[in-house]
mmCIF file of C-alpha atoms and ligand atoms in Angstrom:
data_model
loop_
_atom_site.group_PDB
_atom_site.id
_atom_site.type_symbol
_atom_site.label_atom_id
_atom_site.label_comp_id
_atom_site.label_asym_id
_atom_site.label_seq_id
_atom_site.Cartn_x
_atom_site.Cartn_y
_atom_site.Cartn_z
ATOM 1 C CA MET B 521 -67.976 72.882 -104.551
ATOM 2 C CA THR B 522 -69.775 69.675 -105.526
ATOM 3 C CA THR B 523 -70.918 68.910 -109.056
ATOM 4 C CA ASP B 524 -74.640 69.467 -109.400
ATOM 5 C CA THR B 525 -75.736 66.285 -111.127
ATOM 6 C CA ALA B 526 -78.972 67.806 -112.409
ATOM 7 C CA SER B 527 -77.170 70.610 -114.237
ATOM 8 C CA ALA B 528 -74.140 68.552 -115.278
ATOM 9 C CA PRO B 529 -73.523 68.958 -119.002
ATOM 10 C CA LEU B 530 -74.786 66.421 -121.501
ATOM 11 C CA PRO B 531 -71.987 64.357 -123.024
ATOM 12 C CA LEU B 532 -72.590 65.822 -126.485
ATOM 13 C CA LEU B 533 -74.531 68.688 -127.939
ATOM 14 C CA VAL B 534 -76.610 67.701 -130.902
ATOM 15 C CA LEU B 535 -74.155 68.290 -133.725
ATOM 16 C CA GLY B 536 -74.584 71.584 -135.450
ATOM 17 C CA ARG B 537 -76.616 73.143 -132.631
ATOM 18 C CA GLY B 538 -75.292 75.507 -130.040
ATOM 19 C CA THR B 539 -71.782 76.283 -128.872
ATOM 20 C CA ASP B 540 -69.858 75.639 -125.708
ATOM 21 C CA LEU B 541 -66.233 76.416 -126.325
ATOM 22 C CA HIS B 542 -65.312 75.617 -122.719
ATOM 23 C CA THR B 543 -65.624 71.951 -123.499
ATOM 24 C CA GLU B 544 -64.630 69.735 -126.353
ATOM 25 C CA ARG B 545 -68.160 69.514 -127.695
ATOM 26 C CA GLY B 546 -69.425 69.783 -131.239
ATOM 27 C CA VAL B 547 -70.268 73.278 -132.413
ATOM 28 C CA GLU B 548 -71.927 74.618 -135.470
ATOM 29 C CA CYS B 549 -70.034 74.993 -138.705
ATOM 30 C CA PRO B 550 -70.711 78.181 -140.651
ATOM 31 C CA GLY B 551 -69.999 78.726 -144.307
ATOM 32 C CA ASP B 552 -71.099 77.838 -147.808
ATOM 33 C CA LEU B 553 -69.826 74.374 -148.440
ATOM 34 C CA PRO B 554 -69.430 72.958 -151.923
ATOM 35 C CA ALA B 555 -72.009 70.270 -152.645
ATOM 36 C CA ALA B 556 -70.818 66.754 -151.808
ATOM 37 C CA SER B 557 -72.088 65.709 -155.255
ATOM 38 C CA ASP B 558 -69.786 68.176 -157.076
ATOM 39 C CA PRO B 559 -67.733 65.929 -159.416
ATOM 40 C CA GLY B 560 -64.948 68.527 -159.476
ATOM 41 C CA LEU B 561 -64.144 68.374 -155.746
ATOM 42 C CA VAL B 562 -60.949 66.340 -156.091
ATOM 43 C CA GLU B 563 -59.637 68.686 -158.772
ATOM 44 C CA ARG B 564 -60.630 71.741 -156.691
ATOM 45 C CA ALA B 565 -58.762 70.375 -153.653
ATOM 46 C CA ARG B 566 -55.677 69.697 -155.812
ATOM 47 C CA ALA B 567 -55.775 73.167 -157.345
ATOM 48 C CA ALA B 568 -56.213 74.925 -153.990
ATOM 49 C CA LYS B 569 -53.388 72.951 -152.402
ATOM 50 C CA ALA B 570 -51.112 73.670 -155.374
ATOM 51 C CA ALA B 571 -51.950 77.390 -155.181
ATOM 52 C CA LEU B 572 -51.106 77.479 -151.470
ATOM 53 C CA GLY B 573 -47.862 75.493 -151.872
ATOM 54 C CA ASP B 574 -45.666 75.471 -148.745
ATOM 55 C CA ARG B 575 -47.943 77.966 -147.009
ATOM 56 C CA VAL B 576 -50.241 75.141 -145.981
ATOM 57 C CA PHE B 577 -49.462 71.910 -144.149
ATOM 58 C CA VAL B 578 -52.265 69.336 -144.019
ATOM 59 C CA LEU B 579 -52.268 66.801 -141.184
ATOM 60 C CA GLY B 580 -54.501 63.716 -141.350
ATOM 61 C CA HIS B 581 -55.330 61.393 -138.459
ATOM 62 C CA HIS B 582 -55.524 57.688 -139.322
ATOM 63 C CA TYR B 583 -59.291 57.685 -138.717
ATOM 64 C CA GLN B 584 -59.989 60.198 -141.480
ATOM 65 C CA ARG B 585 -61.864 59.266 -144.648
ATOM 66 C CA ASP B 586 -59.880 58.155 -147.734
ATOM 67 C CA GLU B 587 -61.009 61.259 -149.633
ATOM 68 C CA VAL B 588 -59.349 63.431 -146.980
ATOM 69 C CA ILE B 589 -56.247 61.286 -146.368
ATOM 70 C CA GLU B 590 -55.477 61.673 -150.081
ATOM 71 C CA PHE B 591 -54.673 65.338 -149.453
ATOM 72 C CA ALA B 592 -52.747 64.941 -146.176
ATOM 73 C CA ASP B 593 -49.056 65.892 -146.234
ATOM 74 C CA VAL B 594 -48.548 63.581 -143.252
ATOM 75 C CA THR B 595 -50.718 60.999 -141.554
ATOM 76 C CA GLY B 596 -50.334 59.658 -138.047
ATOM 77 C CA ASP B 597 -51.695 58.900 -134.619
ATOM 78 C CA SER B 598 -52.304 61.735 -132.220
ATOM 79 C CA PHE B 599 -48.760 61.632 -130.813
ATOM 80 C CA LYS B 600 -47.086 61.702 -134.209
ATOM 81 C CA LEU B 601 -49.348 64.483 -135.483
ATOM 82 C CA ALA B 602 -48.621 66.634 -132.417
ATOM 83 C CA ARG B 603 -44.914 66.217 -133.095
ATOM 84 C CA ASP B 604 -45.333 66.812 -136.833
ATOM 85 C CA ALA B 605 -47.263 70.037 -136.229
ATOM 86 C CA ALA B 606 -44.548 71.300 -133.861
ATOM 87 C CA ALA B 607 -41.887 70.456 -136.458
ATOM 88 C CA ARG B 608 -43.239 72.775 -139.185
ATOM 89 C CA PRO B 609 -42.659 76.355 -137.911
ATOM 90 C CA ASP B 610 -42.375 77.589 -141.525
ATOM 91 C CA ALA B 611 -45.981 76.800 -142.526
ATOM 92 C CA PRO B 612 -48.318 79.720 -141.768
ATOM 93 C CA TYR B 613 -51.436 77.531 -142.073
ATOM 94 C CA ILE B 614 -51.893 74.092 -140.538
ATOM 95 C CA VAL B 615 -55.095 72.403 -141.699
ATOM 96 C CA PHE B 616 -55.868 69.709 -139.140
ATOM 97 C CA CYS B 617 -57.954 66.838 -140.468
ATOM 98 C CA GLY B 618 -58.779 65.217 -137.180
ATOM 99 C CA VAL B 619 -60.814 66.332 -134.187
ATOM 100 C CA HIS B 620 -60.986 69.476 -132.079
ATOM 101 C CA PHE B 621 -58.646 68.462 -129.227
ATOM 102 C CA MET B 622 -55.939 67.580 -131.767
ATOM 103 C CA ALA B 623 -56.257 70.963 -133.457
ATOM 104 C CA GLU B 624 -56.085 72.682 -130.054
ATOM 105 C CA SER B 625 -52.903 70.779 -129.219
ATOM 106 C CA ALA B 626 -51.422 71.762 -132.584
ATOM 107 C CA ASP B 627 -52.272 75.411 -131.873
ATOM 108 C CA ILE B 628 -50.569 75.185 -128.477
ATOM 109 C CA LEU B 629 -47.451 73.580 -129.967
ATOM 110 C CA THR B 630 -47.085 76.000 -132.901
ATOM 111 C CA SER B 631 -46.022 79.645 -132.937
ATOM 112 C CA ASP B 632 -48.302 82.680 -132.654
ATOM 113 C CA GLU B 633 -47.623 83.412 -136.336
ATOM 114 C CA GLN B 634 -49.154 80.082 -137.378
ATOM 115 C CA THR B 635 -52.870 79.413 -137.677
ATOM 116 C CA VAL B 636 -54.442 76.021 -137.119
ATOM 117 C CA ILE B 637 -57.665 75.335 -139.020
ATOM 118 C CA LEU B 638 -60.224 72.617 -138.287
ATOM 119 C CA PRO B 639 -62.305 72.211 -141.481
ATOM 120 C CA ASP B 640 -65.487 71.390 -139.523
ATOM 121 C CA LEU B 641 -65.898 72.738 -135.990
ATOM 122 C CA ALA B 642 -68.387 69.975 -135.239
ATOM 123 C CA ALA B 643 -65.537 67.464 -135.294
ATOM 124 C CA GLY B 644 -65.308 67.034 -131.529
ATOM 125 C CA CYS B 645 -64.736 63.893 -129.487
ATOM 126 C CA SER B 646 -67.377 62.294 -127.272
ATOM 127 C CA MET B 647 -64.725 60.934 -124.932
ATOM 128 C CA ALA B 648 -63.122 64.340 -124.438
ATOM 129 C CA ASP B 649 -66.598 65.711 -123.677
ATOM 130 C CA MET B 650 -66.932 63.282 -120.775
ATOM 131 C CA ALA B 651 -64.635 65.483 -118.692
ATOM 132 C CA ALA B 652 -65.563 69.153 -118.308
ATOM 133 C CA ILE B 653 -63.065 71.453 -116.639
ATOM 134 C CA ALA B 654 -65.511 72.386 -113.838
ATOM 135 C CA GLN B 655 -65.964 68.707 -113.013
ATOM 136 C CA VAL B 656 -62.204 68.139 -112.986
ATOM 137 C CA GLU B 657 -61.581 71.151 -110.709
ATOM 138 C CA ASP B 658 -64.321 69.832 -108.455
ATOM 139 C CA CYS B 659 -62.686 66.404 -108.341
ATOM 140 C CA TRP B 660 -59.330 67.945 -107.405
ATOM 141 C CA GLU B 661 -60.912 69.950 -104.587
ATOM 142 C CA GLN B 662 -62.341 66.752 -103.232
ATOM 143 C CA LEU B 663 -58.988 64.984 -103.459
ATOM 144 C CA GLU B 664 -57.562 67.917 -101.487
ATOM 145 C CA ALA B 665 -60.331 67.630 -98.906
ATOM 146 C CA ALA B 666 -59.597 63.909 -98.581
ATOM 147 C CA GLY B 667 -55.892 64.715 -98.027
ATOM 148 C CA VAL B 668 -54.659 62.765 -101.078
ATOM 149 C CA ALA B 669 -54.060 65.526 -103.665
ATOM 150 C CA GLY B 670 -50.478 66.056 -102.406
ATOM 151 C CA GLU B 671 -49.556 62.509 -103.411
ATOM 152 C CA THR B 672 -51.487 62.533 -106.710
ATOM 153 C CA ILE B 673 -50.181 63.405 -110.193
ATOM 154 C CA PRO B 674 -52.653 64.015 -113.035
ATOM 155 C CA VAL B 675 -51.962 62.186 -116.287
ATOM 156 C CA THR B 676 -54.292 63.324 -119.034
ATOM 157 C CA TYR B 677 -54.927 61.596 -122.312
ATOM 158 C CA MET B 678 -54.470 63.779 -125.368
ATOM 159 C CA ASN B 679 -58.234 63.362 -125.959
ATOM 160 C CA SER B 680 -59.196 66.232 -123.671
ATOM 161 C CA SER B 681 -59.908 69.948 -123.877
ATOM 162 C CA ALA B 682 -57.083 72.495 -123.666
ATOM 163 C CA ALA B 683 -58.521 73.648 -120.315
ATOM 164 C CA ILE B 684 -58.003 70.173 -118.844
ATOM 165 C CA LYS B 685 -54.503 69.994 -120.277
ATOM 166 C CA ALA B 686 -53.876 73.343 -118.554
ATOM 167 C CA PHE B 687 -55.200 71.907 -115.264
ATOM 168 C CA THR B 688 -52.724 69.053 -115.752
ATOM 169 C CA GLY B 689 -49.849 71.458 -116.344
ATOM 170 C CA ARG B 690 -50.783 73.514 -113.233
ATOM 171 C CA HIS B 691 -50.708 70.437 -111.045
ATOM 172 C CA GLY B 692 -47.366 69.104 -112.275
ATOM 173 C CA GLY B 693 -48.786 66.382 -114.523
ATOM 174 C CA THR B 694 -48.223 65.251 -118.074
ATOM 175 C CA ILE B 695 -50.234 64.495 -121.187
ATOM 176 C CA CYS B 696 -50.062 61.044 -122.734
ATOM 177 C CA THR B 697 -51.308 59.390 -125.899
ATOM 178 C CA SER B 698 -52.172 55.776 -126.549
ATOM 179 C CA SER B 699 -48.624 55.198 -127.755
ATOM 180 C CA ASN B 700 -46.789 56.517 -124.694
ATOM 181 C CA ALA B 701 -49.184 55.904 -121.793
ATOM 182 C CA ARG B 702 -46.843 53.455 -120.100
ATOM 183 C CA THR B 703 -43.896 55.872 -120.192
ATOM 184 C CA ALA B 704 -46.131 58.666 -118.915
ATOM 185 C CA LEU B 705 -47.411 56.563 -116.013
ATOM 186 C CA ASP B 706 -43.877 55.440 -115.106
ATOM 187 C CA TRP B 707 -42.823 59.087 -115.038
ATOM 188 C CA ALA B 708 -45.848 60.133 -112.974
ATOM 189 C CA PHE B 709 -45.367 57.443 -110.335
ATOM 190 C CA GLU B 710 -41.683 58.369 -110.083
ATOM 191 C CA GLN B 711 -42.806 61.881 -109.045
ATOM 192 C CA VAL B 712 -44.686 60.405 -106.078
ATOM 193 C CA GLY B 713 -42.264 57.760 -104.805
ATOM 194 C CA GLY B 714 -42.476 55.026 -107.454
ATOM 195 C CA VAL B 715 -44.990 52.340 -108.324
ATOM 196 C CA GLY B 716 -43.869 50.233 -105.333
ATOM 197 C CA LEU B 717 -45.337 46.881 -106.365
ATOM 198 C CA ASP B 718 -44.049 45.333 -103.121
ATOM 199 C CA GLY B 719 -46.692 47.323 -101.273
ATOM 200 C CA SER B 720 -44.355 50.213 -100.430
ATOM 201 C CA GLY B 721 -45.960 52.650 -102.926
ATOM 202 C CA THR B 722 -48.612 55.121 -101.840
ATOM 203 C CA GLY B 723 -48.515 57.740 -104.622
ATOM 204 C CA LYS B 724 -51.470 58.021 -106.987
ATOM 205 C CA VAL B 725 -52.284 58.995 -110.532
ATOM 206 C CA LEU B 726 -55.502 60.768 -111.495
ATOM 207 C CA PHE B 727 -56.008 59.503 -115.060
ATOM 208 C CA LEU B 728 -58.291 61.528 -117.350
ATOM 209 C CA PRO B 729 -60.592 60.976 -119.202
ATOM 210 C CA ASP B 730 -60.322 57.413 -120.613
ATOM 211 C CA GLN B 731 -60.748 54.849 -117.859
ATOM 212 C CA HIS B 732 -59.894 51.986 -120.223
ATOM 213 C CA LEU B 733 -56.529 53.310 -121.401
ATOM 214 C CA GLY B 734 -55.658 54.093 -117.765
ATOM 215 C CA ARG B 735 -56.688 50.673 -116.460
ATOM 216 C CA ASN B 736 -55.145 48.708 -119.341
ATOM 217 C CA THR B 737 -51.815 50.474 -118.950
ATOM 218 C CA ALA B 738 -51.648 50.392 -115.150
ATOM 219 C CA VAL B 739 -52.612 46.740 -114.816
ATOM 220 C CA ARG B 740 -51.184 45.147 -117.941
ATOM 221 C CA GLU B 741 -48.001 47.182 -118.270
ATOM 222 C CA LEU B 742 -47.104 48.514 -114.814
ATOM 223 C CA GLY B 743 -48.182 45.470 -112.813
ATOM 224 C CA LEU B 744 -50.745 47.191 -110.599
ATOM 225 C CA SER B 745 -53.883 45.183 -109.786
ATOM 226 C CA LEU B 746 -57.472 45.841 -110.751
ATOM 227 C CA ASP B 747 -58.091 46.498 -107.045
ATOM 228 C CA ASP B 748 -55.555 49.333 -107.178
ATOM 229 C CA CYS B 749 -57.884 51.114 -109.632
ATOM 230 C CA VAL B 750 -61.012 53.054 -108.687
ATOM 231 C CA VAL B 751 -63.365 54.936 -111.013
ATOM 232 C CA TRP B 752 -64.220 58.580 -110.316
ATOM 233 C CA ASP B 753 -67.770 59.241 -111.514
ATOM 234 C CA PRO B 754 -68.177 63.019 -111.979
ATOM 235 C CA HIS B 755 -71.960 62.661 -111.794
ATOM 236 C CA ARG B 756 -71.948 61.293 -108.245
ATOM 237 C CA PRO B 757 -71.108 63.062 -105.001
ATOM 238 C CA ASN B 758 -67.410 62.544 -104.132
ATOM 239 C CA GLY B 759 -67.019 60.692 -107.403
ATOM 240 C CA GLY B 760 -69.007 57.818 -105.911
ATOM 241 C CA LEU B 761 -65.994 56.854 -103.752
ATOM 242 C CA THR B 762 -65.510 56.583 -99.999
ATOM 243 C CA ARG B 763 -62.532 58.231 -98.339
ATOM 244 C CA ASP B 764 -61.083 54.806 -97.622
ATOM 245 C CA GLU B 765 -61.354 53.782 -101.293
ATOM 246 C CA LEU B 766 -59.609 56.976 -102.320
ATOM 247 C CA GLU B 767 -56.818 56.507 -99.788
ATOM 248 C CA ARG B 768 -56.139 52.939 -100.895
ATOM 249 C CA ALA B 769 -56.336 53.637 -104.654
ATOM 250 C CA ARG B 770 -53.209 53.954 -106.807
ATOM 251 C CA MET B 771 -55.060 54.804 -110.048
ATOM 252 C CA ILE B 772 -58.051 57.126 -109.893
ATOM 253 C CA LEU B 773 -59.649 56.618 -113.304
ATOM 254 C CA TRP B 774 -62.022 59.218 -114.700
ATOM 255 C CA ARG B 775 -65.311 57.680 -115.816
ATOM 256 C CA GLY B 776 -64.900 58.325 -119.537
ATOM 257 C CA HIS B 777 -64.620 56.070 -122.549
ATOM 258 C CA CYS B 778 -64.505 56.104 -126.343
ATOM 259 C CA SER B 779 -67.883 55.437 -127.896
ATOM 260 C CA VAL B 780 -66.220 53.633 -130.816
ATOM 261 C CA HIS B 781 -63.687 51.431 -129.003
ATOM 262 C CA GLY B 782 -66.073 50.806 -126.099
ATOM 263 C CA ARG B 783 -68.271 48.811 -128.481
ATOM 264 C CA PHE B 784 -65.818 45.979 -129.134
ATOM 265 C CA SER B 785 -66.826 43.003 -127.018
ATOM 266 C CA VAL B 786 -65.455 39.755 -125.668
ATOM 267 C CA ASP B 787 -68.182 37.986 -127.685
ATOM 268 C CA ALA B 788 -66.800 39.514 -130.899
ATOM 269 C CA VAL B 789 -63.275 38.299 -130.089
ATOM 270 C CA GLU B 790 -64.535 34.800 -129.299
ATOM 271 C CA ALA B 791 -66.645 34.702 -132.480
ATOM 272 C CA ALA B 792 -63.636 35.756 -134.593
ATOM 273 C CA ARG B 793 -61.505 33.014 -133.041
ATOM 274 C CA ARG B 794 -64.234 30.452 -133.771
ATOM 275 C CA GLU B 795 -64.848 31.597 -137.335
ATOM 276 C CA ILE B 796 -61.339 32.431 -138.628
ATOM 277 C CA PRO B 797 -58.719 29.711 -138.059
ATOM 278 C CA GLY B 798 -55.404 31.083 -136.774
ATOM 279 C CA VAL B 799 -56.711 34.646 -136.583
ATOM 280 C CA LYS B 800 -54.772 37.270 -134.677
ATOM 281 C CA VAL B 801 -56.721 39.876 -132.763
ATOM 282 C CA ILE B 802 -55.238 43.378 -132.522
ATOM 283 C CA VAL B 803 -57.010 46.141 -130.627
ATOM 284 C CA HIS B 804 -56.538 49.726 -129.530
ATOM 285 C CA PRO B 805 -55.954 50.314 -125.780
ATOM 286 C CA GLU B 806 -59.148 52.403 -125.584
ATOM 287 C CA CYS B 807 -60.985 49.031 -125.692
ATOM 288 C CA GLN B 808 -62.363 47.528 -122.496
ATOM 289 C CA TYR B 809 -59.956 45.607 -120.243
ATOM 290 C CA ASP B 810 -61.527 42.167 -120.877
ATOM 291 C CA VAL B 811 -61.279 42.671 -124.644
ATOM 292 C CA VAL B 812 -57.653 43.792 -124.463
ATOM 293 C CA GLU B 813 -56.832 40.818 -122.225
ATOM 294 C CA LEU B 814 -58.148 38.424 -124.890
ATOM 295 C CA ALA B 815 -56.347 40.121 -127.788
ATOM 296 C CA ASP B 816 -53.017 38.968 -129.217
ATOM 297 C CA GLU B 817 -51.723 42.503 -129.695
ATOM 298 C CA VAL B 818 -52.634 45.921 -128.380
ATOM 299 C CA GLY B 819 -51.435 49.296 -129.581
ATOM 300 C CA SER B 820 -52.062 52.785 -130.839
ATOM 301 C CA THR B 821 -53.195 53.309 -134.407
ATOM 302 C CA GLU B 822 -49.576 53.747 -135.488
ATOM 303 C CA LYS B 823 -48.567 50.496 -133.793
ATOM 304 C CA ILE B 824 -51.502 48.628 -135.331
ATOM 305 C CA ILE B 825 -50.371 49.725 -138.802
ATOM 306 C CA GLN B 826 -46.744 48.805 -138.157
ATOM 307 C CA THR B 827 -47.643 45.391 -136.719
ATOM 308 C CA ILE B 828 -49.813 44.444 -139.673
ATOM 309 C CA ALA B 829 -47.270 45.805 -142.168
ATOM 310 C CA ALA B 830 -44.561 43.638 -140.608
ATOM 311 C CA ALA B 831 -46.607 40.400 -140.496
ATOM 312 C CA PRO B 832 -46.018 37.593 -143.012
ATOM 313 C CA ALA B 833 -48.348 37.371 -146.006
ATOM 314 C CA GLY B 834 -51.386 35.233 -145.359
ATOM 315 C CA THR B 835 -51.817 36.285 -141.722
ATOM 316 C CA SER B 836 -55.456 36.718 -140.691
ATOM 317 C CA TRP B 837 -56.317 39.702 -138.516
ATOM 318 C CA VAL B 838 -59.381 41.092 -136.855
ATOM 319 C CA VAL B 839 -58.807 44.684 -135.875
ATOM 320 C CA GLY B 840 -60.520 46.569 -133.051
ATOM 321 C CA THR B 841 -60.190 50.190 -134.021
ATOM 322 C CA GLU B 842 -61.985 52.770 -136.162
ATOM 323 C CA LEU B 843 -63.416 51.468 -139.438
ATOM 324 C CA ASN B 844 -61.823 53.962 -141.868
ATOM 325 C CA LEU B 845 -58.396 52.757 -140.759
ATOM 326 C CA VAL B 846 -59.357 49.074 -140.859
ATOM 327 C CA ARG B 847 -60.773 49.406 -144.385
ATOM 328 C CA ARG B 848 -57.632 51.200 -145.554
ATOM 329 C CA LEU B 849 -55.413 48.520 -144.012
ATOM 330 C CA ALA B 850 -57.394 45.842 -145.864
ATOM 331 C CA GLN B 851 -56.808 47.715 -149.143
ATOM 332 C CA GLN B 852 -53.118 48.408 -148.471
ATOM 333 C CA PHE B 853 -52.253 44.871 -147.417
ATOM 334 C CA PRO B 854 -54.244 42.574 -149.741
ATOM 335 C CA GLU B 855 -51.788 39.745 -148.979
ATOM 336 C CA GLN B 856 -53.200 39.665 -145.417
ATOM 337 C CA ARG B 857 -56.775 38.854 -144.454
ATOM 338 C CA ILE B 858 -58.035 41.825 -142.488
ATOM 339 C CA ALA B 859 -61.502 42.112 -140.926
ATOM 340 C CA PHE B 860 -63.230 44.502 -138.541
ATOM 341 C CA LEU B 861 -63.824 43.263 -134.974
ATOM 342 C CA GLU B 862 -67.530 44.046 -134.973
ATOM 343 C CA LYS B 863 -70.439 42.848 -137.051
ATOM 344 C CA ASN B 864 -71.915 46.326 -137.396
ATOM 345 C CA VAL B 865 -70.397 49.270 -139.229
ATOM 346 C CA CYS B 866 -68.839 51.615 -136.710
ATOM 347 C CA TYR B 867 -67.165 54.818 -137.823
ATOM 348 C CA CYS B 868 -66.193 57.597 -135.447
ATOM 349 C CA SER B 869 -68.982 60.020 -136.329
ATOM 350 C CA THR B 870 -67.016 63.113 -135.349
ATOM 351 C CA MET B 871 -63.843 62.129 -137.219
ATOM 352 C CA ASN B 872 -66.115 61.601 -140.231
ATOM 353 C CA ARG B 873 -67.357 65.186 -140.015
ATOM 354 C CA ILE B 874 -64.254 66.208 -141.953
ATOM 355 C CA ASP B 875 -65.092 65.385 -145.544
ATOM 356 C CA LEU B 876 -63.938 66.597 -148.933
ATOM 357 C CA PRO B 877 -66.452 69.498 -149.129
ATOM 358 C CA HIS B 878 -65.189 70.887 -145.786
ATOM 359 C CA LEU B 879 -61.552 70.430 -146.808
ATOM 360 C CA VAL B 880 -62.124 72.149 -150.167
ATOM 361 C CA TRP B 881 -63.983 74.975 -148.423
ATOM 362 C CA ALA B 882 -61.133 75.507 -145.919
ATOM 363 C CA LEU B 883 -58.425 75.396 -148.621
ATOM 364 C CA GLU B 884 -60.226 77.574 -151.182
ATOM 365 C CA SER B 885 -61.002 80.123 -148.478
ATOM 366 C CA LEU B 886 -57.272 80.349 -147.711
ATOM 367 C CA VAL B 887 -56.544 80.851 -151.410
ATOM 368 C CA ASP B 888 -59.037 83.754 -151.295
ATOM 369 C CA GLY B 889 -57.257 85.188 -148.241
ATOM 370 C CA ARG B 890 -59.910 84.126 -145.702
ATOM 371 C CA VAL B 891 -59.159 81.976 -142.678
ATOM 372 C CA VAL B 892 -62.151 79.844 -141.718
ATOM 373 C CA ASN B 893 -62.527 77.883 -138.484
ATOM 374 C CA PRO B 894 -59.278 78.960 -136.816
ATOM 375 C CA ILE B 895 -58.572 77.162 -133.544
ATOM 376 C CA ARG B 896 -57.144 79.636 -131.046
ATOM 377 C CA VAL B 897 -56.511 78.578 -127.489
ATOM 378 C CA ASP B 898 -56.562 81.328 -124.866
ATOM 379 C CA PRO B 899 -52.884 82.296 -124.192
ATOM 380 C CA THR B 900 -53.025 81.627 -120.423
ATOM 381 C CA VAL B 901 -54.637 78.245 -120.954
ATOM 382 C CA ALA B 902 -52.170 77.521 -123.753
ATOM 383 C CA ALA B 903 -49.124 78.308 -121.579
ATOM 384 C CA GLU B 904 -50.223 75.924 -118.821
ATOM 385 C CA ALA B 905 -51.285 73.249 -121.292
ATOM 386 C CA ARG B 906 -47.961 73.602 -123.095
ATOM 387 C CA ALA B 907 -46.102 72.777 -119.870
ATOM 388 C CA ALA B 908 -47.962 69.466 -119.718
ATOM 389 C CA LEU B 909 -47.495 68.778 -123.447
ATOM 390 C CA ASP B 910 -43.778 69.618 -123.262
ATOM 391 C CA ARG B 911 -43.419 67.131 -120.396
ATOM 392 C CA MET B 912 -44.939 64.514 -122.667
ATOM 393 C CA LEU B 913 -42.687 65.367 -125.605
ATOM 394 C CA ALA B 914 -39.652 65.135 -123.281
ATOM 395 C CA LEU B 915 -40.571 61.715 -121.860
ATOM 396 C CA PRO B 916 -37.572 59.383 -122.098
ATOM 397 C CA GLY B 917 -37.168 56.769 -124.771
ATOM 398 C CA LYS B 918 -40.627 57.117 -126.231
ATOM 399 C CA THR B 919 -41.353 56.638 -129.861
ATOM 400 C CA HIS B 920 -44.595 55.533 -131.402
ATOM 401 C CA LYS B 921 -42.695 52.486 -132.647
ATOM 402 C CA ASP B 922 -42.439 51.091 -129.093
HETATM 403 P P1 13P Q 2351 -54.301 57.418 -131.348
HETATM 404 O O1 13P Q 2351 -54.288 58.230 -132.559
HETATM 405 O O2 13P Q 2351 -53.393 57.997 -130.310
HETATM 406 O O3 13P Q 2351 -54.072 55.973 -131.557
HETATM 407 O O4 13P Q 2351 -55.757 57.574 -130.689
HETATM 408 C C1 13P Q 2351 -56.874 57.079 -131.254
HETATM 409 C C2 13P Q 2351 -58.016 57.969 -131.068
HETATM 410 O O5 13P Q 2351 -59.055 57.581 -130.627
HETATM 411 C C3 13P Q 2351 -57.883 59.328 -131.469
HETATM 412 O O6 13P Q 2351 -59.054 59.956 -131.204
HETATM 413 FE FE1 SF4 Q 2352 -62.977 60.401 -129.674
HETATM 414 FE FE2 SF4 Q 2352 -63.183 57.742 -129.878
HETATM 415 FE FE3 SF4 Q 2352 -63.659 59.278 -132.009
HETATM 416 FE FE4 SF4 Q 2352 -61.145 59.012 -131.056
HETATM 417 S S1 SF4 Q 2352 -62.399 57.401 -131.966
HETATM 418 S S2 SF4 Q 2352 -62.167 60.928 -131.696
HETATM 419 S S3 SF4 Q 2352 -61.570 58.851 -128.848
HETATM 420 S S4 SF4 Q 2352 -64.849 59.243 -130.082
#
């Protein structure tokens, strides 16, 4: 089967219109939300949380709004939140303030008795939407036809649908996050004979769906070359690659990217260095390779926070990650000078879908005995996806502090 380019799905549905639960795309959000202008929202959220007590556990990703983070029991990057969700088997309700793929992963990692709730179902992820399961299956068939699937291990970024995580589990691969991508790639190459930088290695990794995280990790951390990396374009026949290119490749990178981190540019880094004497540039590994190469530090959201927290007072930073987090860092560390690595405001629009009205609505509904927006992954998909997630959680030596 070859992907029909004409009928290939659009990267995103217009938010609030239509549903396609087979992908990670935005879907409509039903329900009577409190008005955003209601001055009692903070008090209502407090009262609902107090009424629910230990029955609810609220997780908040670092990119969430301040008004939501205020009510999170724990905050973290996607790796930490996956672990935190798995570590609370006693909480019947997990309210996930993040995006859809994170809530799916939490559902997979928690027991059948627990319910994961995403306060707004339109909180998807445009990067995750860049890989649809039919396209990924199609890619694998073509790797089989080219005779390279047997020496290829899929490594899938957390930012992907449960169906693609299940594909990864079925084919012996692992999930990774931005804080353990290097460990995951080391593990994957070990399964196919090692990285073999002396030219002896032939095994491959199919890295989904963020080409930048895959390239940055393979080249900057594992020592592979840019020439070892090829990009699989799901909208072109055979991914746009010749058989020879596929055979020679060590990293087959899916053509996906983050619409927020993809915006940070080399020009912005150079302008910051010109304008702010002694500035340090810290960026997320979802940024483009050239940007990451120019930065002083690179790391997951958790690592960015830890690095800035540990720096001496008076250090100047420009930060290339989502704006909610950068603004919060600037407030939390007033003794540092912290600026955003982009002249224009740039929030993640889907992370921002979760706001106080949606959180209040989800919590008050639970108080009334109604579960709204439950995220339930099909049990077969969940079992296969869990195999890949468990491989990630068992990776050696990994902590988000690395
Ligand atoms: P981390 O939370 O793993 O740093 O990932 C950032 C991100 O883009 C989540 O969507
Ligand atoms: Fe997806 Fe990028 Fe938003 Fe993260 S920041 S949820 S990767 S679009």
